[in-house]
Coordinates of C-alpha atoms in Angstrom, one line a residue:
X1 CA -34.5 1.3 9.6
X2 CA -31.9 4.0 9.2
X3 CA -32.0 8.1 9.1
X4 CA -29.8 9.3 6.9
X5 CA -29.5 13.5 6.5
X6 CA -32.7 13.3 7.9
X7 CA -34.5 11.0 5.4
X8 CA -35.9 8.0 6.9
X9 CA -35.5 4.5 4.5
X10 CA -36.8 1.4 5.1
X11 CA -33.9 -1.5 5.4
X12 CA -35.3 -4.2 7.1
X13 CA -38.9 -4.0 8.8
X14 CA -42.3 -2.6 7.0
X15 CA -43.7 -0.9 10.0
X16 CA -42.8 2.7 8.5
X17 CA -43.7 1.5 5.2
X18 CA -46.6 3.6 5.0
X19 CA -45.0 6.7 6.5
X20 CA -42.4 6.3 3.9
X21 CA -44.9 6.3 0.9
X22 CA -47.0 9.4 2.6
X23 CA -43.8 11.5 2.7
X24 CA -43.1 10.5 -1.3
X25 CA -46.7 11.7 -2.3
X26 CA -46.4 14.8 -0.3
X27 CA -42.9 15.3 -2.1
X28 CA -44.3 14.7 -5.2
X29 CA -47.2 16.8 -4.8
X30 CA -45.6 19.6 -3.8
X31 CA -43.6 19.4 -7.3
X32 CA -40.2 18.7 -6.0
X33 CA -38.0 16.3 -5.0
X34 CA -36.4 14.7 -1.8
X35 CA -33.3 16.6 -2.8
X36 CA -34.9 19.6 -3.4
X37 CA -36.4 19.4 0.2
X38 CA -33.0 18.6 2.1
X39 CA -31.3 21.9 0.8
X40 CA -30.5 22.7 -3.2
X41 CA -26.6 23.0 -3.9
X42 CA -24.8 24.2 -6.7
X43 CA -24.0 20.6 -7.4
X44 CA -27.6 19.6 -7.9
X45 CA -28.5 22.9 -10.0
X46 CA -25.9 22.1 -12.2
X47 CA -27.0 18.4 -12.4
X48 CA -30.6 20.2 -13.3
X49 CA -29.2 22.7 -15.7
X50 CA -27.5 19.8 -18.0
X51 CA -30.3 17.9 -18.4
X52 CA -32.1 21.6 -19.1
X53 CA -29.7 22.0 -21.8
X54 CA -31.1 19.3 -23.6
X55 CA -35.1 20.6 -23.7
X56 CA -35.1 20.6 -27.6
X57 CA -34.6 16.5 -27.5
X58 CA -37.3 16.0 -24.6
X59 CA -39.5 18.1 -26.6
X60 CA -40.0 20.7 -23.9
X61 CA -40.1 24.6 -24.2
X62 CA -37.4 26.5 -26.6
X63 CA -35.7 28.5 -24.3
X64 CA -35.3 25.7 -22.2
X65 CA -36.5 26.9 -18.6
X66 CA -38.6 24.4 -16.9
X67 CA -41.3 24.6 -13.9
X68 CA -40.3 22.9 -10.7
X69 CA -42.5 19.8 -11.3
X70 CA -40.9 19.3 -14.7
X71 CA -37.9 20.0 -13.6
X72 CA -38.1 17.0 -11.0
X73 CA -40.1 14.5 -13.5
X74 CA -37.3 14.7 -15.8
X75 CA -34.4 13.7 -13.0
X76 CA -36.7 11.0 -12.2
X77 CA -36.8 10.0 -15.9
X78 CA -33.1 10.4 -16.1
X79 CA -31.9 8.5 -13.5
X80 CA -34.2 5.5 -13.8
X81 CA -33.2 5.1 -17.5
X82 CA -31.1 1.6 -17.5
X83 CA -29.0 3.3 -14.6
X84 CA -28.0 6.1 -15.9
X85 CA -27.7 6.2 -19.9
X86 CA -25.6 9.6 -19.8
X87 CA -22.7 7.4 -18.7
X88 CA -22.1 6.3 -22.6
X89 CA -22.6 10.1 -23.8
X90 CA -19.6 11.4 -21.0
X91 CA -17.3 8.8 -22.6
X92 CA -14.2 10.3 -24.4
X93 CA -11.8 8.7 -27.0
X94 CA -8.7 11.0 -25.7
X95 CA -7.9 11.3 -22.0
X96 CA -9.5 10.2 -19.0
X97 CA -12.3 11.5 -17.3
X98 CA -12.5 12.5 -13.5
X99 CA -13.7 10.7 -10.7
X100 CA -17.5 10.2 -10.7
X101 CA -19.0 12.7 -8.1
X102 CA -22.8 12.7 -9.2
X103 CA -25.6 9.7 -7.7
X104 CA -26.7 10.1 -11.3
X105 CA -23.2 9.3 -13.0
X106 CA -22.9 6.0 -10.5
X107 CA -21.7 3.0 -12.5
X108 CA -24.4 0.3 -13.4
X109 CA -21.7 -2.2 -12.1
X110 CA -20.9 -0.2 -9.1
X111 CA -20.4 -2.4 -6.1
X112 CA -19.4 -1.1 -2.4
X113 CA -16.7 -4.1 -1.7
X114 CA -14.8 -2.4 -4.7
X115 CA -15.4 1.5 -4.6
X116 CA -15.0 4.1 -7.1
X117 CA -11.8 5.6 -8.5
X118 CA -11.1 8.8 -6.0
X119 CA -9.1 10.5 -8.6
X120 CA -7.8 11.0 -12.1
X121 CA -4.1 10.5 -11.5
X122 CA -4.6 6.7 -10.1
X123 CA -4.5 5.1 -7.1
X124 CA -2.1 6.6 -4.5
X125 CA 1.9 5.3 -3.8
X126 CA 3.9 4.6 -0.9
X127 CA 4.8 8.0 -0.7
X128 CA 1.1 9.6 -0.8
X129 CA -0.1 7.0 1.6
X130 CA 2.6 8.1 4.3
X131 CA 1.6 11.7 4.1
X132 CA -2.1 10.6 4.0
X133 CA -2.2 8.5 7.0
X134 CA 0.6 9.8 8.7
X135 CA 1.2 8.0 12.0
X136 CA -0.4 4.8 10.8
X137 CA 2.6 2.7 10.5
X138 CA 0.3 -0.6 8.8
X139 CA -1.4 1.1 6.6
X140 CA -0.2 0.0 3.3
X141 CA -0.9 1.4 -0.1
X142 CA -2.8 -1.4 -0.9
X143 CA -5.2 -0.8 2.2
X144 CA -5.1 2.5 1.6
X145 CA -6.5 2.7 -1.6
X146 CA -9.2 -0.3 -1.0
X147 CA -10.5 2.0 2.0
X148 CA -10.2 5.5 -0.2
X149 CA -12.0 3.8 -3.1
X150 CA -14.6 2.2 -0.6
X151 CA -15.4 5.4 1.0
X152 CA -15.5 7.3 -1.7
X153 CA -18.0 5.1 -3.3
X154 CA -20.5 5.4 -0.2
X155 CA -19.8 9.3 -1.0
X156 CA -21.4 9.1 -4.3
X157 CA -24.0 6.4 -3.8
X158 CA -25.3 8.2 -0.8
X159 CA -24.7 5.4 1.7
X160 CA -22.0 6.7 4.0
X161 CA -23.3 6.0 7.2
X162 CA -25.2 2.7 5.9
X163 CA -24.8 0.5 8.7
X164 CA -25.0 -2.5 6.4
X165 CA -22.3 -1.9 4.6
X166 CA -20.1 -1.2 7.5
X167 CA -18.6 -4.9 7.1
X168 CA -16.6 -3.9 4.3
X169 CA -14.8 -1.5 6.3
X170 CA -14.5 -3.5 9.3
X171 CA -11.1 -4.1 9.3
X172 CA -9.9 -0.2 9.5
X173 CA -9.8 1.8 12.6
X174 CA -12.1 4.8 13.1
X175 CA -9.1 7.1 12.8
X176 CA -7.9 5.2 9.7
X177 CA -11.8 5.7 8.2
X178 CA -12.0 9.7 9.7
X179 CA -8.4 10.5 8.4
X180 CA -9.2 8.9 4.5
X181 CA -12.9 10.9 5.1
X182 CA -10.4 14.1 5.8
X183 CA -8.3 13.7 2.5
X184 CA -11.3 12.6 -0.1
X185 CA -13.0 16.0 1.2
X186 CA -10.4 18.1 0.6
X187 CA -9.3 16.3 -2.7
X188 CA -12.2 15.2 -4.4
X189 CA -15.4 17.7 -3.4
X190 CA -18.7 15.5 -3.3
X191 CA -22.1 16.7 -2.8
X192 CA -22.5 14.0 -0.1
X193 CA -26.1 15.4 1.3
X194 CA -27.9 15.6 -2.8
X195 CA -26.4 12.4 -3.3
X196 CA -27.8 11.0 -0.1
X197 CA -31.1 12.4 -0.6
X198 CA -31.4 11.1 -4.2
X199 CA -30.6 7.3 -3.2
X200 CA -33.0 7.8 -0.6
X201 CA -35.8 8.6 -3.2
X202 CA -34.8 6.0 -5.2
X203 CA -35.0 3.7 -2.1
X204 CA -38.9 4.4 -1.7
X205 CA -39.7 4.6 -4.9
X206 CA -38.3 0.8 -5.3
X207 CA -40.5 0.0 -1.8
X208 CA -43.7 2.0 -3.7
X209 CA -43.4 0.0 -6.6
X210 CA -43.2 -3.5 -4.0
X211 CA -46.1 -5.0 -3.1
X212 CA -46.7 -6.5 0.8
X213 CA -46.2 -9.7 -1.0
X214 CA -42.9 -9.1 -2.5
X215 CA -41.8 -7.8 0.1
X216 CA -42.4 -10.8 2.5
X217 CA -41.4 -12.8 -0.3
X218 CA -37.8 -11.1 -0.5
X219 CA -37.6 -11.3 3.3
X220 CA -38.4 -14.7 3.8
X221 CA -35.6 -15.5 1.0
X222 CA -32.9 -13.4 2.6
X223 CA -33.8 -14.7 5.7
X224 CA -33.5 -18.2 4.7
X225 CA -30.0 -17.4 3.1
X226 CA -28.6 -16.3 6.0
X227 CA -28.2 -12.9 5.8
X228 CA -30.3 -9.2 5.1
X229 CA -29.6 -6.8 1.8
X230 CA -25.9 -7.8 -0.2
X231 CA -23.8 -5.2 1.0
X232 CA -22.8 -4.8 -2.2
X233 CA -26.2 -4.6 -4.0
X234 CA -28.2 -1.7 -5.8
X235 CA -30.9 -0.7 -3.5
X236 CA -32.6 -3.7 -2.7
X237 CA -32.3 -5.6 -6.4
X238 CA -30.5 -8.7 -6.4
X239 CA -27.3 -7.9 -8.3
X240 CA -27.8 -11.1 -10.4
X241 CA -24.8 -13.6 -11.2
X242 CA -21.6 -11.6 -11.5
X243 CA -19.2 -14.2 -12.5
X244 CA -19.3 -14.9 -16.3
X245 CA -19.0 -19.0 -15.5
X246 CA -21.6 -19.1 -13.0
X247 CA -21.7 -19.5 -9.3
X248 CA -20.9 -22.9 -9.8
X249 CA -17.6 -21.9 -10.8
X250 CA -17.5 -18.4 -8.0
X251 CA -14.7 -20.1 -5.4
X252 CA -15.7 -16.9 -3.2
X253 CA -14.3 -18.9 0.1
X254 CA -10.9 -18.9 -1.2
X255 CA -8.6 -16.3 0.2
X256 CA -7.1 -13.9 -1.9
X257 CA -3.9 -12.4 -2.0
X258 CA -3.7 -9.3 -0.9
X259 CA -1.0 -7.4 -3.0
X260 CA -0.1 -4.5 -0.9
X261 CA 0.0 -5.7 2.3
X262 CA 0.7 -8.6 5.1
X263 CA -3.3 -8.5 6.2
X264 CA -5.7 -11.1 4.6
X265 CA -8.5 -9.5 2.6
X266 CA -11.2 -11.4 4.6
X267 CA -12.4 -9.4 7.4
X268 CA -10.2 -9.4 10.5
X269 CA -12.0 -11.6 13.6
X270 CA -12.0 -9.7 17.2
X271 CA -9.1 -11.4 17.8
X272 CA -6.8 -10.1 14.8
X273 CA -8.7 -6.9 15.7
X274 CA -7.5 -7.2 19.1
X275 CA -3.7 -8.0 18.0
X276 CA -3.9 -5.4 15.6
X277 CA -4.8 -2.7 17.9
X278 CA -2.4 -3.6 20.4
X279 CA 0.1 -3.4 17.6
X280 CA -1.0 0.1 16.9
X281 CA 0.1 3.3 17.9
X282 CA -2.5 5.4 19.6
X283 CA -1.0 8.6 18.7
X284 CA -3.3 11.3 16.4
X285 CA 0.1 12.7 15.1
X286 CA 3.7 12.2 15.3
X287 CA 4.9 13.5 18.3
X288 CA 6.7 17.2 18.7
X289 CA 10.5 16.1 19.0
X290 CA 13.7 18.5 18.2
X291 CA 15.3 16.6 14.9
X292 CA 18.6 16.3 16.6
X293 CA 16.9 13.5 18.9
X294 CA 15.2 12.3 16.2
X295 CA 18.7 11.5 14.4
X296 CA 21.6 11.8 17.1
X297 CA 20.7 8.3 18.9
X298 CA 20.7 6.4 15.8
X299 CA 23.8 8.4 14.2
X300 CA 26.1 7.1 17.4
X301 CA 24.9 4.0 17.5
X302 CA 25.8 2.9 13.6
X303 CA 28.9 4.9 14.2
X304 CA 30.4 2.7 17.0
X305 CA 28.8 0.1 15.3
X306 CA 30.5 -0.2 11.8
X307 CA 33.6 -0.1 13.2
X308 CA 33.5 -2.5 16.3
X309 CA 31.9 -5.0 14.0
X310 CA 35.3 -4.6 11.8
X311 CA 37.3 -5.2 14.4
X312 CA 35.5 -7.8 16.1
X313 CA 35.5 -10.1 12.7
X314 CA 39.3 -9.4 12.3
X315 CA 40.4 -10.6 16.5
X316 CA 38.0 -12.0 17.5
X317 CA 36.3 -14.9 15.1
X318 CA 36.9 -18.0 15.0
X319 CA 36.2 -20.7 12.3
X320 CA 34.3 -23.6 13.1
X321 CA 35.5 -27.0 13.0
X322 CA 33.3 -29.5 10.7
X323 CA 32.1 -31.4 13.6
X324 CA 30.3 -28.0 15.2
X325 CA 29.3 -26.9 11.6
X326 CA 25.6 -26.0 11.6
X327 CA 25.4 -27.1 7.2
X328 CA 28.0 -29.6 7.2
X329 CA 26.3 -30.7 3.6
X330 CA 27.0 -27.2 2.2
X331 CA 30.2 -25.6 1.4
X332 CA 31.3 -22.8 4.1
X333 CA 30.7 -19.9 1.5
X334 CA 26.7 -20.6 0.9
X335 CA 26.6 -21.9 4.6
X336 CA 26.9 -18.1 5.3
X337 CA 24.3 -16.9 2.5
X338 CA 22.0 -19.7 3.5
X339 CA 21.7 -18.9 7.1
X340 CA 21.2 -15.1 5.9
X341 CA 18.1 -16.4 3.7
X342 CA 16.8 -18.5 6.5
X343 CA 17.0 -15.5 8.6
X344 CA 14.9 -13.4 6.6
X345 CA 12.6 -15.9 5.6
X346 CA 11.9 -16.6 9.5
X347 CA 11.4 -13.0 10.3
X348 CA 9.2 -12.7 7.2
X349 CA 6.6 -15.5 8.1
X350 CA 7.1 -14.0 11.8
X351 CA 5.3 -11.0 10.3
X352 CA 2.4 -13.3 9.4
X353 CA 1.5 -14.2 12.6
X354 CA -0.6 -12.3 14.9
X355 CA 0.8 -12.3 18.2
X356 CA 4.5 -11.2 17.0
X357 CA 2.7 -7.9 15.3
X358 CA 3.3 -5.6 18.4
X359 CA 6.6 -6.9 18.3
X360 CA 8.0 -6.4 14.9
X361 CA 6.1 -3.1 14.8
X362 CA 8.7 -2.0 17.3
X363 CA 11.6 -3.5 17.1
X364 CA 12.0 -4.7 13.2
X365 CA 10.7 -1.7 11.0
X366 CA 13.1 1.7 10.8
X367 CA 10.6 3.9 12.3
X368 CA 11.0 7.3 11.0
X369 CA 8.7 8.9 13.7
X370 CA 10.3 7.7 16.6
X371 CA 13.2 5.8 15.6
X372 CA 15.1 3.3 18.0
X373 CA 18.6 3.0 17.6
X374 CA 18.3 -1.0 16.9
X375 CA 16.2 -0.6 14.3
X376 CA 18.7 0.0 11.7
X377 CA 20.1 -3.6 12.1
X378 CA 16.9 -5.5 12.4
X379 CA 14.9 -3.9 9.9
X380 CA 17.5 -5.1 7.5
X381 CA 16.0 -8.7 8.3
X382 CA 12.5 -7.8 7.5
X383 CA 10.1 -7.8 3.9
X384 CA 6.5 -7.9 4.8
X385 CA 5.6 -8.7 0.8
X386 CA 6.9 -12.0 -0.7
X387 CA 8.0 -10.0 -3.6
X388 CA 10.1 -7.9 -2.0
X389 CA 12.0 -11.3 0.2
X390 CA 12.3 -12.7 -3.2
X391 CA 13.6 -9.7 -5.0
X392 CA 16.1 -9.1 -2.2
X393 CA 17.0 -12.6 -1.7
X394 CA 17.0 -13.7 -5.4
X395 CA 20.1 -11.2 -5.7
X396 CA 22.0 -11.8 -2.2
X397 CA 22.0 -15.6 -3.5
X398 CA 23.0 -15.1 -6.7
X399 CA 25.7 -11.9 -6.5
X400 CA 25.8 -11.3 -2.8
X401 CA 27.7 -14.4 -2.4
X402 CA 30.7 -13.1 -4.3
X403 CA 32.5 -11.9 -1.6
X404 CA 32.2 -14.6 0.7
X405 CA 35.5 -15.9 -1.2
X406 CA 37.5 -12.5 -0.2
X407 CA 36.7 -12.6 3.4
X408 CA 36.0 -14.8 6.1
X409 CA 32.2 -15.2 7.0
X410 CA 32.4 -12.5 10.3
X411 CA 34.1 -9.9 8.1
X412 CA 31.1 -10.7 5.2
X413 CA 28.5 -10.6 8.0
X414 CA 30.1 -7.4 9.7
X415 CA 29.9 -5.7 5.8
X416 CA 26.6 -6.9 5.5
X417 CA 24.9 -5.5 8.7
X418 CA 27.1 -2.5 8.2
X419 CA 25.9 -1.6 4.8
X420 CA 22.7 -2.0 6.0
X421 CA 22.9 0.1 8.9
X422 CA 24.4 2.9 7.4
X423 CA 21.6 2.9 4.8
X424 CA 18.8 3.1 7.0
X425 CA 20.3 5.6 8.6
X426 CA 20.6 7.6 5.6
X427 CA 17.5 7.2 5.0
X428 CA 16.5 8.3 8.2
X429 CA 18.1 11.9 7.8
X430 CA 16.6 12.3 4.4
X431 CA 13.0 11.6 5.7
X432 CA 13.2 13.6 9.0
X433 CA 15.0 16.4 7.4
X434 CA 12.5 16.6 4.9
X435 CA 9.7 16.5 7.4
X436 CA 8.3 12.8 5.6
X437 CA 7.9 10.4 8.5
X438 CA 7.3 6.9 6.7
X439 CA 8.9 3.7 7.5
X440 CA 11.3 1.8 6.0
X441 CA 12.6 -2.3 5.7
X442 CA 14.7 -4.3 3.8
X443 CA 17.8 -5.6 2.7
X444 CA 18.2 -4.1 0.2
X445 CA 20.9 -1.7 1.1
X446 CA 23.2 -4.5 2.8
X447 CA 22.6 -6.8 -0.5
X448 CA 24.0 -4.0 -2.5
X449 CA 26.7 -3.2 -0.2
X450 CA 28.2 -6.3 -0.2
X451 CA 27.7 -6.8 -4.6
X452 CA 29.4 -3.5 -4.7
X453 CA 32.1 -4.5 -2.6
X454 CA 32.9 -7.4 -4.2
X455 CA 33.0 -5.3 -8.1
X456 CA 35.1 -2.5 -6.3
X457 CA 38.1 -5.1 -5.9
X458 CA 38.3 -6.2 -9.1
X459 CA 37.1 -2.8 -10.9
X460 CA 39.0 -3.1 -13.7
X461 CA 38.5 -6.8 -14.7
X462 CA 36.2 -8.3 -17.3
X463 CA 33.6 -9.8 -16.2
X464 CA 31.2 -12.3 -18.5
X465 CA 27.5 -12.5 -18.2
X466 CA 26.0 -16.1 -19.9
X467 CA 29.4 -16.4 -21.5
X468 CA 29.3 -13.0 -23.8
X469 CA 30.8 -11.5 -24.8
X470 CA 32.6 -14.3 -26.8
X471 CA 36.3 -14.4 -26.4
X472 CA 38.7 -12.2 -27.0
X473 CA 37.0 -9.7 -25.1
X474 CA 36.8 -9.3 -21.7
X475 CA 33.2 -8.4 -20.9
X476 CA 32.0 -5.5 -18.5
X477 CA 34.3 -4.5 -16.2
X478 CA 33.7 -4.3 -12.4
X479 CA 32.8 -0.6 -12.7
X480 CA 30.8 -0.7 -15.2
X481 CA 28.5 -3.1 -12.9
X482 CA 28.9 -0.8 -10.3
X483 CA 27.9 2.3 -12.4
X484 CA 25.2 -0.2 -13.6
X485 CA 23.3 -0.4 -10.2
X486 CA 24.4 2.6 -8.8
X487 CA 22.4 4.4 -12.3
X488 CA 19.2 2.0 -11.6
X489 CA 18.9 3.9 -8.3
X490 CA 19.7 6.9 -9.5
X491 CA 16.2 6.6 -11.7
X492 CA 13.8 7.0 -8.6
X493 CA 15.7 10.7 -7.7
X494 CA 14.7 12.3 -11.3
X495 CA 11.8 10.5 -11.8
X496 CA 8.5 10.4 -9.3
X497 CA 7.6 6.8 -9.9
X498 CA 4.4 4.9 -7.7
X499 CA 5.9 2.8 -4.8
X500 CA 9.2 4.3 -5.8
X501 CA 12.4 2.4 -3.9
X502 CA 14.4 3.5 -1.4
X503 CA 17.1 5.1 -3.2
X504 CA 19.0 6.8 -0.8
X505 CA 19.2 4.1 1.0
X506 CA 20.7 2.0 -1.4
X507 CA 23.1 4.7 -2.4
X508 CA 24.3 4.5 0.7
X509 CA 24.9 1.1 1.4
X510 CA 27.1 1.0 -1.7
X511 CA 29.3 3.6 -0.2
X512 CA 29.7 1.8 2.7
X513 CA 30.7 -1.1 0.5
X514 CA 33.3 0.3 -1.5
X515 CA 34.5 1.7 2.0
X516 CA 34.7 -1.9 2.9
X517 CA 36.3 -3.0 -0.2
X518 CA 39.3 -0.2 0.3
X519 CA 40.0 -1.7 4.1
X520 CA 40.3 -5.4 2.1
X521 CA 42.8 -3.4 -0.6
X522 CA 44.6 -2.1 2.0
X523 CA 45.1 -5.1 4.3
X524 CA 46.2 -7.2 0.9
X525 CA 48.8 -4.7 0.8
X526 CA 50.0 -4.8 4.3
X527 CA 50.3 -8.4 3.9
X528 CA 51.7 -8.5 0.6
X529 CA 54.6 -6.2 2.0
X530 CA 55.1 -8.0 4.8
X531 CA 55.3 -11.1 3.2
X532 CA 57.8 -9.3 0.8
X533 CA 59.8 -8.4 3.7
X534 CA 60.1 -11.6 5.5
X535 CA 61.4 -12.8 2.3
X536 CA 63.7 -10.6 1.3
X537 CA 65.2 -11.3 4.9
X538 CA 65.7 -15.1 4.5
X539 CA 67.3 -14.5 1.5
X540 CA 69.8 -11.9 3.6
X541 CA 69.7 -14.8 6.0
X542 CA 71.3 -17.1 3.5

């Protein structure tokens, strides 16, 4: 047994059974309801007003004005209708409506696992969920808007603080669940106490209409299932087959993808629950730090950085010999992009596992919050979605390895973690400047660096894509790719799109690219001229 807003229901034991059905004839004989007794709101008069408005078709009194024991028989008679039959009569041809807010609007197919739309525009983006659950660095949009659905469901069903359905919810902190609570209150206004109140009636009406029979008959079923009321189910009704094939054909034990997110959808044991809280920050809010020490440790660092790297590749590298070769099998060119893929893909199922999540929490996601310096290099290594390692691989392997026959591999590897760098750290400026401390990963901004490095020194050549344009033309030229990419980032600056890309970021890395590409012009030309010279002076010689 549970209270709930000060209504007691029945979930498990009979032995308030009869107390239950004494309180629902006093309620009924005193003409009202249980919501009426918790405390009217303007919510439920204006649930009790609509179905007013409607007098002349329940054949009640012309000017529509009811007594309180009529007024209560016809909720009853409206809400136990096959659940709720003005759900077909709100339906519109043009627009959408808003999220359901009423008990008495609640789906028929409503399930607590799956929650109700929380609000008219869709479900929230990258963006939203940063400013949402600001401090949280795993929560995803994905886990966002399963726990925002979740809860907001329990809003409208009247079974918030349920302690049955608390499994679906297991796997989110109590902050996580009392910052979401914070946001759907503000957002999306919900008469949780009526709503409450009228499950609860429904509840004990369900257990009046039971016999002692039933009910042992129910319990001893559930019992020998292993397990109390679905915590998915209407009131105490079994919600019947759900899957159109059957449960023959319901694979419920597979584990499903979860789409926005590195976390499995099952519920978390103690021990991921212990690994993720370790991995967690504890603070309620970012903490109060001046924005220069927010952005000066990170600005020094990437500028030694870019340039040492430079340098480095140009005195102090090396080429291996083929016996000390690492991919002897692969041509020294894709040796470099292949150990770049490996790299990622290592750091990507290293995200998978438990035990590293403290870890790569700290060291291999561009905080935003409380950056570390570091983090713009090693962030560059990480994707915590496959689609995102396969997007950003997909086009290092297939472009990014352009410019691997321009350089040698430290100078491609210097451009690479230097493009990188500088974009995260762009992106670091734009998000604490603007007061939007998210986090960022990727390599996104070092793939495009080095692509746009390689287009920059040949800029005005033709290039062919598939073989067209069919000779005698010369195809797009090396700007035009570049003006290419650099307008499919542009998009995301004009145009608010859902889990909308890191634009800056990649504008930035491009820049740093082309920078690149001008030092490669330039040394060209150094060595051009002095090879000029030195031949012009053994012809003199001769």
């Amino acid at each position: 047994m549970s209270t709930i807003f000060g209504v007691n229901c029945l979930r498990s034991g009979r032995s308030l059974q009869g107390t239950l059905r004494t309180k629902l004839r006093t309620a009924c004989s005193q003409s009202t309801t249980v919501a009426a007794l918790l405390e009217p709101s303007t919510r439920s008069t204006r649930c009790i007003s609509s179905i007013s408005n409607t007098s002349n078709s329940h054949g009640n009194n012309s000017n529509g004005s009811y007594s309180p024991r009529e007024r209560g028989t016809i909720l009853q008679r409206k809400r136990h209708s096959p659940l709720h039959c003005t759900e077909q009569q709100r339906r519109t041809f043009f627009g959408s409506r808003g999220p359901v807010v009423d008990y008495v609007d609640l789906p028929p197919n409503y399930q607590d696992e799956e929650g109700l739309p929380f609000r008219k525009d869709g479900d929230v983006d990258l963006a939203t969920t940063a400013v949402i659950f600001q401090g949280f660095a795993d929560m995803t949009p994905w886990r966002a808007n399963k726990l925002l659905k979740i809860l907001h469901g329990r809003r409208v069903a009247g079974t918030l603080e349920d302690p049955e359905l608390q499994e679906n919810t297991a796997s989110f902190s109590r902050r996580e669940i009392e910052r979401a609570l914070e946001y759907l209150r503000k957002t999306t206004p919900v008469d949780e106490i009526t709503n409450a109140g009228l499950r609860a009636e429904d509840e004990l009406r369900a257990l009046e209409a039971q016999t002692s029979e039933e009910i042992e008959a129910q319990e001893a079923q559930k019992e020998k299932e292993g397990g109390g009321r679905k915590a998915g189910s209407w009131l105490y009704k079994d919600g019947g087959v759900q899957d159109v094939y059957g449960e023959s054909q319901n694979w419920g034990g597979l584990a499903t993808y979860q789409p926005g997110g590195a976390r499995p959808l099952e519920v978390m044991s103690a021990k991921e629950l212990e690994y993720r809280a370790a991995a967690t920050s504890g603070l309620e809010a970012p903490p109060d730090i001046p924005t220069w020490r927010l952005l000066l440790p990170s600005t020094l660092f990437v500028a030694a950085l870019v340039p040492l790297l430079w340098w480095a590749a140009e005195h102090w590298y090396a080429p291996a010999s083929e016996e000390t070769r690492l991919m002897p099998w692969a041509s020294k060119e894709n040796a470099t992009i292949y150990g770049l893929l490996l790299l990622n893909l290592a750091v990507f199922v290293a995200w998978k596992r438990m035990p590293f999540w403290k870890f790569m929490n700290k060291w291999f996601v561009m905080d935003m919050a409380m950056p570390r310096a570091v983090q713009t290099v090693t962030a560059v290594f990480s994707h915590q979605t496959p689609t995102h390692l396969a997007e950003n691989m997909f086009f290092l392997w297939l472009l990014g390895g352009l410019l691997q026959g321009e350089v040698s591999r430290a100078e491609y590897l210097a451009i690479f973690l230097s493009c990188g760098a500088a974009g995260f750290l762009a992106s670091l400026y734009r998000c604490v400047l603007r007061g939007h401390l998210t986090y960022g990963l990727g390599a996104s901004s070092a793939t495009f660096g080095v692509i746009c490095a390689y287009f920059w020194l040949y800029r005005f050549d033709g290039f062919k894509i598939l073989g067209l344009p069919p000779d005698p033309y010369n195809g797009v030229q090396g700007l035009g790719v570049i003006g290419l990419i650099v307008g499919l980032n542009l998009i995301p600056a004009f145009r608010h799109l859902p889990g909308q890309k890191d634009w800056v970021s990649h504008l930035a890395g491009i820049a740093t690219g082309i920078g690149f590409a001008e030092l490669i012009e330039r040394r060209r030309k150094e060595k051009e001229g002095e090879g000029n010279k030195l031949l012009v002076e053994g012809k003199q010689g001769n």
